[in-house]
Amino acid sequence: MGVEHLDYLIEIAENNGLFASYQTTTSQLSKKLSTSQQTVSRNLIEMENQGLIERKVNLNGIELKLTKKSIQLLENLNKRLNSLFNRKSSVLKGIVTSGIGEGRYYVSLPQYQKKFKELLGLLPFAGTLNLKVNLSDLAQFIHNLENIEIPSFSTKERTFGSITCYKVKIKNIDAAIIMPERTRHEKDIIEIIAPFYLRSKLHLKDNSEVLLEK
Amino acid sequence: MGVEHLDYLIEIAENNGLFASYQTTTSQLSKKLSTSQQTVSRNLIEMENQGLIERKVNLNGIELKLTKKSIQLLENLNKRLNSLFNRKSSVLKGIVTSGIGEGRYYVSLPQYQKKFKELLGLLPFAGTLNLKVNLSDLAQFIHNLENIEIPSFSTKERTFGSITCYKVKIKNIDAAIIMPERTRHEKDIIEIIAPFYLRSKLHLKDNSEVLLEK
DNA sequence: ATTACTAACCGGCGAGTAA
DNA sequence: TTTACTCGCCGGTTAGTAA
């Protein structure tokens, strides 16, 4: 699973490429790897026994070379990391649901409507579109999006909680994900505001699939 | 240097993306990571203290999330691995030298000339071009090249050693790197054969730079 | 100079268990 | 069920040193 002796393998690989051999000494390596000469010696023998390296002792020290096995290990690790970092994150898929979100309430209040217009540049339709999304895709999607905060504010009568918004586009319509403060805990249903009643404008029904874009 | 607790970080990342949090239990993790529940618990606390993860214990287990620090660590590792695997290897730079290579001798023998024609499809000029190259670039360059072997053979008078060849192109001229068996040990001067006297054909002098292509 | 063995030590691992 | 503490044990690390 976890690549054993990874630091050794990378040290060898970075010093002479994946395929050439690396003339060094155990004490040189021990400094680079912050350990003792003896530990390096023992670990290299162990790695050789595991088929991770070829190891030739000579007068000047040791000649080390990665084996196919260890190159493969590094390659697999590289692929796994790549797939973590290269996930498509410019699009988020959502499924239309009719759960009653709290956003619907907020968006109906004139005080917030004004704020939405001011900060997002859109006067929202008095209702939200609820989308069920994959939580981890959501986190990835909004990770690089600008975080537009509508701060909490108070009138004589009551206090209005803050809302976090992210500008998105749905079929080229400017819209926004809104997340009321008190529902900040991660949940897999998000609410979208837009200048139109999206359900009719985009002919959406429950379980329709929608793509949010940045 | 070496990323600590890498297997833990990857496990978390692969389960819920880099940015979302991961609801799990220490015993679930211990199975996946082939260790004990106690060790997982201890390591997670340690990782939290090192600022590698955020960790929230709840009734159902633990909620884990990578921090910026650990995402950065993974990203750095990914970049280092990428630069190992993405090295340009379709071109090899060589510097013309006039060291007397052994290939010059072999290539002058009619027995080898016949073999070169047969196996490489080129009747070589009776001399070689010596190039100084970077050893690790060389290893990378020939790694994926077909390894054409001229076996050793004997006549009544003597024995001829084997030669390993790699087909290459220099300015679109078909050529080959030749490596006599007895000089198989890695050295940073290689010998090139081609149907022409390359020095004059390409106007090369000592220290001229030459690009070998696949 | 090297590598690498031996032996003492020290720290991580996990069984048991509390909360 | 959880998490995570204590503690005994085992194994990796390193000092000393041989080759």
Short mmCIF file of C-alpha atoms (C1' of nucleotides) in Angstrom, two decimals:
data_model
loop_
_atom_site.label_atom_id
_atom_site.label_comp_id
_atom_site.label_asym_id
_atom_site.label_seq_id
_atom_site.Cartn_x
_atom_site.Cartn_y
_atom_site.Cartn_z
CA MET A 1 0.00 0.00 0.00
CA GLY A 2 2.06 2.89 1.22
CA VAL A 3 5.33 2.85 -0.65
CA GLU A 4 8.04 1.74 1.73
CA HIS A 5 11.32 3.61 1.83
CA LEU A 6 9.81 6.25 -0.43
CA ASP A 7 12.31 8.87 0.64
CA TYR A 8 15.17 6.61 -0.39
CA LEU A 9 13.61 5.88 -3.75
CA ILE A 10 12.97 9.54 -4.51
CA GLU A 11 16.45 10.51 -3.43
CA ILE A 12 17.95 7.97 -5.83
CA ALA A 13 15.56 8.87 -8.63
CA GLU A 14 16.08 12.60 -8.34
CA ASN A 15 19.80 12.25 -8.35
CA ASN A 16 20.23 10.26 -11.45
CA GLY A 17 16.95 9.91 -13.17
CA LEU A 18 14.82 6.83 -13.04
CA PHE A 19 17.04 4.65 -15.13
CA ALA A 20 20.67 5.51 -14.48
CA SER A 21 22.64 4.38 -11.49
CA TYR A 22 23.69 6.61 -8.66
CA GLN A 23 27.18 6.52 -7.22
CA THR A 24 27.11 7.68 -3.61
CA THR A 25 28.05 6.63 -0.09
CA THR A 26 25.94 5.60 2.85
CA SER A 27 27.10 8.57 4.92
CA GLN A 28 26.27 11.05 2.16
CA LEU A 29 22.81 9.54 1.99
CA SER A 30 22.47 9.56 5.77
CA LYS A 31 22.95 13.33 5.79
CA LYS A 32 20.41 13.89 3.05
CA LEU A 33 17.90 11.61 4.69
CA SER A 34 18.58 12.81 8.21
CA THR A 35 19.46 9.46 9.66
CA SER A 36 22.58 7.49 10.53
CA GLN A 37 25.05 5.84 8.22
CA GLN A 38 24.21 2.48 9.76
CA THR A 39 20.51 2.88 9.17
CA VAL A 40 21.09 3.78 5.55
CA SER A 41 23.28 0.72 5.11
CA ARG A 42 20.71 -1.56 6.69
CA ASN A 43 17.79 -0.06 4.79
CA LEU A 44 19.55 -0.32 1.46
CA ILE A 45 20.24 -4.01 2.09
CA GLU A 46 16.61 -4.45 3.02
CA MET A 47 15.47 -2.64 -0.12
CA GLU A 48 17.72 -4.82 -2.20
CA ASN A 49 16.18 -7.92 -0.63
CA GLN A 50 12.76 -6.56 -1.45
CA GLY A 51 13.78 -6.06 -5.07
CA LEU A 52 13.45 -2.29 -4.90
CA ILE A 53 17.01 -1.44 -5.83
CA GLU A 54 20.15 -2.88 -7.31
CA ARG A 55 23.11 -2.28 -5.05
CA LYS A 56 26.79 -2.61 -5.84
CA VAL A 57 29.40 -1.86 -3.22
CA ASN A 58 32.63 -0.49 -4.62
CA LEU A 59 35.76 1.22 -3.41
CA ASN A 60 34.21 4.67 -3.43
CA GLY A 61 30.95 3.72 -1.79
CA ILE A 62 27.80 2.32 -3.34
CA GLU A 63 26.20 2.30 -6.76
CA LEU A 64 22.43 2.31 -6.57
CA LYS A 65 19.85 1.80 -9.25
CA LEU A 66 16.08 1.57 -9.15
CA THR A 67 14.51 -1.66 -10.33
CA LYS A 68 11.44 -2.03 -12.53
CA LYS A 69 9.50 -2.83 -9.40
CA SER A 70 10.33 0.40 -7.63
CA ILE A 71 9.88 2.50 -10.76
CA GLN A 72 6.43 0.97 -11.07
CA LEU A 73 5.70 1.81 -7.44
CA LEU A 74 6.67 5.42 -8.00
CA GLU A 75 4.64 5.52 -11.17
CA ASN A 76 1.55 4.19 -9.41
CA LEU A 77 1.93 6.71 -6.65
CA ASN A 78 2.34 9.43 -9.24
CA LYS A 79 -0.82 8.34 -11.01
CA ARG A 80 -2.82 8.28 -7.80
CA LEU A 81 -1.66 11.75 -6.86
CA ASN A 82 -2.36 13.01 -10.36
CA SER A 83 -5.89 11.76 -10.24
CA LEU A 84 -6.33 13.58 -6.94
CA PHE A 85 -5.09 16.86 -8.33
CA ASN A 86 -6.51 16.67 -11.81
CA ARG A 87 -10.10 16.00 -10.93
CA LYS A 88 -12.35 18.02 -13.16
CA SER A 89 -13.51 20.77 -10.91
CA SER A 90 -14.84 23.32 -13.35
CA VAL A 91 -18.22 21.62 -13.50
CA LEU A 92 -20.48 20.37 -10.74
CA LYS A 93 -23.33 18.00 -11.38
CA GLY A 94 -26.51 18.44 -9.38
CA ILE A 95 -29.84 16.61 -9.26
CA VAL A 96 -32.96 18.72 -8.89
CA THR A 97 -34.82 18.02 -5.67
CA SER A 98 -37.80 19.63 -4.02
CA GLY A 99 -36.67 19.61 -0.42
CA ILE A 100 -37.59 22.90 1.17
CA GLY A 101 -34.36 24.80 1.68
CA GLU A 102 -33.94 27.64 4.05
CA GLY A 103 -32.58 29.79 1.27
CA ARG A 104 -36.08 30.12 -0.11
CA TYR A 105 -36.98 32.05 3.00
CA TYR A 106 -33.98 34.35 2.93
CA VAL A 107 -34.34 35.13 -0.71
CA SER A 108 -37.90 36.29 -0.15
CA LEU A 109 -36.78 39.01 2.25
CA PRO A 110 -36.30 42.45 0.65
CA GLN A 111 -33.26 43.14 2.83
CA TYR A 112 -31.39 40.19 1.33
CA GLN A 113 -32.68 40.84 -2.18
CA LYS A 114 -31.02 44.22 -2.06
CA LYS A 115 -27.76 42.65 -0.90
CA PHE A 116 -27.84 40.02 -3.62
CA LYS A 117 -28.27 42.72 -6.24
CA GLU A 118 -25.46 44.72 -4.73
CA LEU A 119 -22.89 41.97 -4.21
CA LEU A 120 -23.77 39.43 -6.87
CA GLY A 121 -25.23 41.75 -9.47
CA LEU A 122 -28.38 39.71 -9.79
CA LEU A 123 -31.87 40.30 -8.54
CA PRO A 124 -32.97 36.83 -7.62
CA PHE A 125 -36.28 35.21 -8.34
CA ALA A 126 -38.10 34.72 -5.06
CA GLY A 127 -37.25 31.08 -4.64
CA THR A 128 -34.34 28.71 -4.87
CA LEU A 129 -33.48 25.68 -6.89
CA ASN A 130 -32.42 22.80 -4.65
CA LEU A 131 -29.75 20.48 -6.01
CA LYS A 132 -28.44 17.29 -4.56
CA VAL A 133 -24.70 17.08 -5.16
CA ASN A 134 -21.76 14.94 -4.24
CA LEU A 135 -20.22 16.47 -1.13
CA SER A 136 -16.64 15.95 -2.13
CA ASP A 137 -17.25 17.25 -5.66
CA LEU A 138 -18.91 20.27 -4.11
CA ALA A 139 -15.95 20.95 -1.84
CA GLN A 140 -13.60 20.68 -4.80
CA PHE A 141 -15.83 22.85 -6.99
CA ILE A 142 -16.10 25.77 -4.61
CA HIS A 143 -12.52 25.48 -3.42
CA ASN A 144 -11.20 27.99 -5.92
CA LEU A 145 -14.34 30.08 -6.21
CA GLU A 146 -14.50 33.52 -4.71
CA ASN A 147 -16.31 33.43 -1.47
CA ILE A 148 -18.84 36.29 -1.42
CA GLU A 149 -20.10 36.97 2.07
CA ILE A 150 -23.32 38.75 2.86
CA PRO A 151 -22.66 39.80 6.43
CA SER A 152 -25.23 39.48 9.14
CA PHE A 153 -27.15 42.65 9.93
CA SER A 154 -29.86 43.76 12.27
CA THR A 155 -32.94 45.92 12.13
CA LYS A 156 -34.98 47.07 15.10
CA GLU A 157 -37.10 43.97 14.80
CA ARG A 158 -34.61 41.18 14.25
CA THR A 159 -31.19 39.93 13.26
CA PHE A 160 -30.38 38.49 9.85
CA GLY A 161 -27.71 35.83 9.64
CA SER A 162 -24.86 35.91 7.20
CA ILE A 163 -24.93 34.06 3.89
CA THR A 164 -22.01 32.76 1.86
CA CYS A 165 -22.42 32.91 -1.91
CA TYR A 166 -20.54 31.53 -4.87
CA LYS A 167 -21.20 32.82 -8.36
CA VAL A 168 -21.90 30.09 -10.89
CA LYS A 169 -23.50 29.70 -14.28
CA ILE A 170 -26.24 27.34 -15.33
CA LYS A 171 -26.61 27.09 -19.09
CA ASN A 172 -24.99 30.51 -19.24
CA ILE A 173 -27.46 32.04 -16.83
CA ASP A 174 -25.74 33.92 -14.01
CA ALA A 175 -26.67 32.32 -10.74
CA ALA A 176 -25.22 31.70 -7.31
CA ILE A 177 -24.94 28.98 -4.72
CA ILE A 178 -26.09 30.38 -1.40
CA MET A 179 -25.24 28.88 1.95
CA PRO A 180 -26.94 30.35 5.02
CA GLU A 181 -24.65 30.59 7.98
CA ARG A 182 -26.62 28.38 10.24
CA THR A 183 -26.60 25.55 7.75
CA ARG A 184 -22.88 25.85 7.17
CA HIS A 185 -22.31 22.27 8.26
CA GLU A 186 -21.65 20.24 5.17
CA LYS A 187 -24.75 18.88 3.53
CA ASP A 188 -25.30 17.48 0.10
CA ILE A 189 -28.20 19.70 -0.88
CA ILE A 190 -27.32 23.15 -2.13
CA GLU A 191 -29.54 26.06 -3.07
CA ILE A 192 -29.25 28.13 -6.19
CA ILE A 193 -30.57 31.60 -6.80
CA ALA A 194 -30.98 33.12 -10.24
CA PRO A 195 -32.91 35.99 -11.85
CA PHE A 196 -35.48 33.51 -13.20
CA TYR A 197 -37.61 30.66 -12.07
CA LEU A 198 -35.13 28.09 -13.28
CA ARG A 199 -37.51 25.15 -13.13
CA SER A 200 -39.67 26.56 -15.89
CA LYS A 201 -36.95 28.45 -17.77
CA LEU A 202 -34.85 25.28 -18.10
CA HIS A 203 -37.75 22.81 -18.09
CA LEU A 204 -36.50 21.09 -14.98
CA LYS A 205 -38.34 18.48 -12.97
CA ASP A 206 -37.32 16.58 -9.87
CA ASN A 207 -34.36 14.35 -10.69
CA SER A 208 -33.36 16.42 -13.69
CA GLU A 209 -29.62 16.73 -14.00
CA VAL A 210 -28.09 20.20 -13.98
CA LEU A 211 -24.52 21.31 -14.58
CA LEU A 212 -23.09 24.21 -12.64
CA GLU A 213 -20.13 25.93 -14.23
CA LYS A 214 -17.68 28.45 -12.96
CA MET B 1 11.62 15.70 3.42
CA GLY B 2 9.84 12.40 3.02
CA VAL B 3 6.16 13.00 3.58
CA GLU B 4 5.24 11.57 6.95
CA HIS B 5 2.08 9.53 7.33
CA LEU B 6 1.68 9.58 3.56
CA ASP B 7 -0.56 6.52 3.56
CA TYR B 8 -2.95 8.23 5.95
CA LEU B 9 -3.05 11.39 3.85
CA ILE B 10 -3.70 9.49 0.65
CA GLU B 11 -6.37 7.39 2.27
CA ILE B 12 -8.19 10.50 3.42
CA ALA B 13 -7.72 12.29 0.12
CA GLU B 14 -8.85 9.39 -2.01
CA ASN B 15 -11.95 8.89 0.05
CA ASN B 16 -13.34 12.32 -0.05
CA GLY B 17 -11.28 14.42 -2.34
CA LEU B 18 -8.71 16.88 -1.22
CA PHE B 19 -11.11 19.41 0.20
CA ALA B 20 -14.07 17.66 1.74
CA SER B 21 -14.07 16.00 5.12
CA TYR B 22 -14.14 12.28 5.64
CA GLN B 23 -16.40 10.67 8.22
CA THR B 24 -14.90 7.39 9.34
CA THR B 25 -13.78 5.49 12.42
CA THR B 26 -10.34 4.58 13.67
CA SER B 27 -11.07 0.89 13.35
CA GLN B 28 -12.25 1.25 9.76
CA LEU B 29 -9.03 3.05 8.99
CA SER B 30 -6.96 0.50 10.85
CA LYS B 31 -8.27 -2.22 8.54
CA LYS B 32 -7.52 -0.22 5.41
CA LEU B 33 -4.06 0.70 6.62
CA SER B 34 -3.28 -2.72 8.06
CA THR B 35 -2.56 -1.57 11.56
CA SER B 36 -4.34 -1.39 14.90
CA GLN B 37 -7.14 0.89 15.99
CA GLN B 38 -4.88 2.29 18.70
CA THR B 39 -2.10 3.12 16.29
CA VAL B 40 -4.51 4.91 13.99
CA SER B 41 -5.85 6.91 16.89
CA ARG B 42 -2.37 7.86 18.05
CA ASN B 43 -1.16 8.74 14.56
CA LEU B 44 -4.19 10.90 13.83
CA ILE B 45 -3.60 12.86 17.01
CA GLU B 46 0.04 13.22 16.04
CA MET B 47 -0.90 14.38 12.55
CA GLU B 48 -3.30 16.90 14.03
CA ASN B 49 -0.53 18.25 16.24
CA GLN B 50 1.68 18.55 13.18
CA GLY B 51 -1.04 20.52 11.41
CA LEU B 52 -1.56 17.88 8.75
CA ILE B 53 -5.23 17.23 9.40
CA GLU B 54 -8.27 18.62 11.12
CA ARG B 55 -9.86 16.07 13.36
CA LYS B 56 -13.28 16.12 14.99
CA VAL B 57 -14.39 13.28 17.18
CA ASN B 58 -18.13 12.69 17.10
CA LEU B 59 -20.61 10.03 18.13
CA ASN B 60 -20.13 7.97 15.01
CA GLY B 61 -16.36 8.14 14.91
CA ILE B 62 -14.09 10.79 13.47
CA GLU B 63 -14.37 13.48 10.85
CA LEU B 64 -11.08 14.08 9.09
CA LYS B 65 -10.03 16.79 6.73
CA LEU B 66 -6.74 17.63 5.10
CA THR B 67 -5.22 21.00 5.89
CA LYS B 68 -3.58 23.39 3.46
CA LYS B 69 -0.25 22.18 4.75
CA SER B 70 -0.85 18.55 3.90
CA ILE B 71 -2.45 19.35 0.55
CA GLN B 72 0.67 21.33 -0.24
CA LEU B 73 2.84 18.40 0.81
CA LEU B 74 0.94 16.08 -1.48
CA GLU B 75 1.11 18.61 -4.27
CA ASN B 76 4.88 18.98 -3.90
CA LEU B 77 5.34 15.24 -3.93
CA ASN B 78 3.15 15.04 -7.00
CA LYS B 79 5.19 17.69 -8.77
CA ARG B 80 8.45 15.98 -7.92
CA LEU B 81 7.17 12.67 -9.24
CA ASN B 82 5.79 14.34 -12.33
CA SER B 83 9.12 15.90 -13.12
CA LEU B 84 10.71 12.47 -12.77
CA PHE B 85 8.29 10.85 -15.17
CA ASN B 86 7.83 13.66 -17.64
CA ARG B 87 11.44 14.32 -18.46
CA LYS B 88 11.80 14.91 -22.16
CA SER B 89 13.35 11.73 -23.37
CA SER B 90 12.78 11.85 -27.08
CA VAL B 91 15.91 13.87 -27.63
CA LEU B 92 19.42 13.40 -26.35
CA LYS B 93 21.99 16.15 -26.45
CA GLY B 94 25.60 15.21 -27.18
CA ILE B 95 28.83 17.18 -27.45
CA VAL B 96 31.22 16.14 -30.19
CA THR B 97 34.54 14.90 -28.82
CA SER B 98 37.54 13.33 -30.44
CA GLY B 99 38.34 10.66 -27.90
CA ILE B 100 39.28 7.50 -29.71
CA GLY B 101 36.44 5.08 -29.17
CA GLU B 102 36.69 1.37 -29.57
CA GLY B 103 33.74 1.40 -31.94
CA ARG B 104 35.99 2.87 -34.60
CA TYR B 105 37.88 -0.38 -34.65
CA TYR B 106 34.85 -2.64 -34.79
CA VAL B 107 33.19 -0.65 -37.51
CA SER B 108 36.24 -1.05 -39.71
CA LEU B 109 35.95 -4.83 -39.71
CA PRO B 110 34.09 -6.28 -42.70
CA GLN B 111 32.41 -8.91 -40.50
CA TYR B 112 30.69 -6.26 -38.42
CA GLN B 113 29.93 -4.07 -41.44
CA LYS B 114 27.90 -6.90 -42.85
CA LYS B 115 26.02 -7.29 -39.58
CA PHE B 116 25.29 -3.60 -39.34
CA LYS B 117 23.80 -3.63 -42.82
CA GLU B 118 21.76 -6.69 -42.00
CA LEU B 119 20.42 -5.66 -38.60
CA LEU B 120 20.36 -1.90 -38.78
CA GLY B 121 19.83 -1.43 -42.49
CA LEU B 122 22.75 0.90 -42.78
CA LEU B 123 26.22 0.43 -44.18
CA PRO B 124 28.33 2.50 -41.84
CA PHE B 125 31.07 4.87 -42.72
CA ALA B 126 34.33 3.42 -41.42
CA GLY B 127 34.53 5.53 -38.32
CA THR B 128 32.43 6.70 -35.46
CA LEU B 129 31.31 10.01 -34.08
CA ASN B 130 32.06 10.30 -30.38
CA LEU B 131 29.61 12.24 -28.26
CA LYS B 132 29.84 13.22 -24.65
CA VAL B 133 26.41 12.93 -23.05
CA ASN B 134 24.80 13.16 -19.66
CA LEU B 135 24.73 9.65 -18.23
CA SER B 136 21.30 9.86 -16.72
CA ASP B 137 19.81 11.46 -19.84
CA LEU B 138 21.39 8.66 -21.85
CA ALA B 139 19.87 6.00 -19.63
CA GLN B 140 16.48 7.65 -19.96
CA PHE B 141 16.87 8.09 -23.72
CA ILE B 142 17.67 4.49 -24.53
CA HIS B 143 15.29 3.09 -21.96
CA ASN B 144 12.44 2.70 -24.42
CA LEU B 145 14.53 2.12 -27.49
CA GLU B 146 14.74 -1.26 -29.12
CA ASN B 147 17.90 -2.98 -28.13
CA ILE B 148 19.48 -4.46 -31.25
CA GLU B 149 22.11 -7.01 -30.41
CA ILE B 150 24.90 -8.08 -32.72
CA PRO B 151 25.89 -11.38 -31.15
CA SER B 152 29.47 -12.38 -30.66
CA PHE B 153 30.83 -14.71 -33.31
CA SER B 154 34.08 -16.49 -34.10
CA THR B 155 36.19 -17.21 -37.11
CA LYS B 156 39.10 -19.61 -37.22
CA GLU B 157 41.41 -16.75 -36.31
CA ARG B 158 39.59 -14.94 -33.51
CA THR B 159 36.45 -14.13 -31.55
CA PHE B 160 34.37 -11.01 -32.09
CA GLY B 161 32.53 -9.60 -29.08
CA SER B 162 28.89 -8.63 -29.13
CA ILE B 163 27.70 -5.08 -29.74
CA THR B 164 24.49 -3.47 -28.57
CA CYS B 165 22.96 -0.94 -30.95
CA TYR B 166 20.18 1.61 -30.74
CA LYS B 167 18.76 3.19 -33.87
CA VAL B 168 18.66 6.97 -33.73
CA LYS B 169 18.40 9.90 -36.11
CA ILE B 170 20.69 12.89 -36.41
CA LYS B 171 19.20 15.67 -38.50
CA ASN B 172 17.07 13.01 -40.12
CA ILE B 173 20.03 10.85 -41.02
CA ASP B 174 19.60 7.26 -39.91
CA ALA B 175 22.32 6.39 -37.47
CA ALA B 176 22.90 4.18 -34.45
CA ILE B 177 24.49 4.30 -31.03
CA ILE B 178 26.82 1.33 -30.70
CA MET B 179 28.06 -0.07 -27.42
CA PRO B 180 30.69 -2.79 -27.53
CA GLU B 181 30.14 -5.48 -24.95
CA ARG B 182 33.35 -4.99 -23.15
CA THR B 183 32.65 -1.32 -22.60
CA ARG B 184 29.17 -1.99 -21.34
CA HIS B 185 29.92 -0.30 -18.05
CA GLU B 186 28.28 3.07 -18.06
CA LYS B 187 30.37 5.81 -19.51
CA ASP B 188 29.41 9.23 -20.69
CA ILE B 189 30.95 9.00 -24.14
CA ILE B 190 28.93 7.20 -26.77
CA GLU B 191 29.77 6.29 -30.32
CA ILE B 192 27.56 6.88 -33.31
CA ILE B 193 27.71 5.13 -36.65
CA ALA B 194 26.07 6.46 -39.80
CA PRO B 195 26.34 5.93 -43.55
CA PHE B 196 28.36 9.14 -43.86
CA TYR B 197 31.28 10.87 -42.33
CA LEU B 198 29.10 12.95 -40.05
CA ARG B 199 31.76 15.46 -39.10
CA SER B 200 31.95 16.80 -42.62
CA LYS B 201 28.36 16.14 -43.64
CA LEU B 202 27.05 18.13 -40.69
CA HIS B 203 29.96 20.49 -40.36
CA LEU B 204 30.78 19.34 -36.87
CA LYS B 205 33.84 20.25 -34.85
CA ASP B 206 34.86 19.29 -31.37
CA ASN B 207 32.40 20.75 -28.87
CA SER B 208 29.67 21.08 -31.47
CA GLU B 209 26.30 20.22 -30.05
CA VAL B 210 24.33 17.41 -31.66
CA LEU B 211 20.77 16.24 -31.03
CA LEU B 212 19.95 12.57 -31.26
CA GLU B 213 16.32 11.76 -31.88
CA LYS B 214 14.39 8.55 -31.72
"C1'" DA C 1 38.00 5.98 3.12
"C1'" DT C 2 34.43 2.72 2.82
"C1'" DT C 3 30.33 -1.06 4.36
"C1'" DA C 4 28.04 -3.40 7.74
"C1'" DC C 5 28.05 -6.37 12.05
"C1'" DT C 6 26.89 -6.46 17.15
"C1'" DA C 7 24.63 -4.82 20.95
"C1'" DA C 8 22.32 -1.45 23.75
"C1'" DC C 9 18.78 1.56 23.72
"C1'" DC C 10 14.69 3.89 22.79
"C1'" DG C 11 10.38 4.56 20.66
"C1'" DG C 12 6.47 2.88 18.15
"C1'" DC C 13 2.95 -0.85 18.33
"C1'" DG C 14 -0.99 -2.93 20.12
"C1'" DA C 15 -3.53 -5.60 24.04
"C1'" DG C 16 -6.22 -4.29 27.68
"C1'" DT C 17 -9.32 -1.21 29.26
"C1'" DA C 18 -11.50 3.31 30.90
"C1'" DA C 19 -14.67 6.79 29.65
"C1'" DT D 1 -20.52 1.14 19.84
"C1'" DT D 2 -16.90 4.96 19.92
"C1'" DT D 3 -11.79 7.29 21.18
"C1'" DA D 4 -7.67 7.07 23.43
"C1'" DC D 5 -4.97 6.09 27.74
"C1'" DT D 6 -1.40 2.87 30.06
"C1'" DC D 7 2.06 -0.28 29.74
"C1'" DG D 8 4.75 -4.20 28.26
"C1'" DC D 9 7.04 -5.84 24.41
"C1'" DC D 10 9.35 -5.97 20.09
"C1'" DG D 11 11.94 -4.04 16.52
"C1'" DG D 12 14.21 -0.21 14.31
"C1'" DT D 13 17.95 3.05 15.24
"C1'" DT D 14 22.48 4.14 16.35
"C1'" DA D 15 27.18 3.93 18.84
"C1'" DG D 16 31.09 1.26 18.57
"C1'" DT D 17 33.90 -1.23 15.79
"C1'" DA D 18 35.69 -4.94 12.52
"C1'" DA D 19 36.94 -5.77 7.92
#
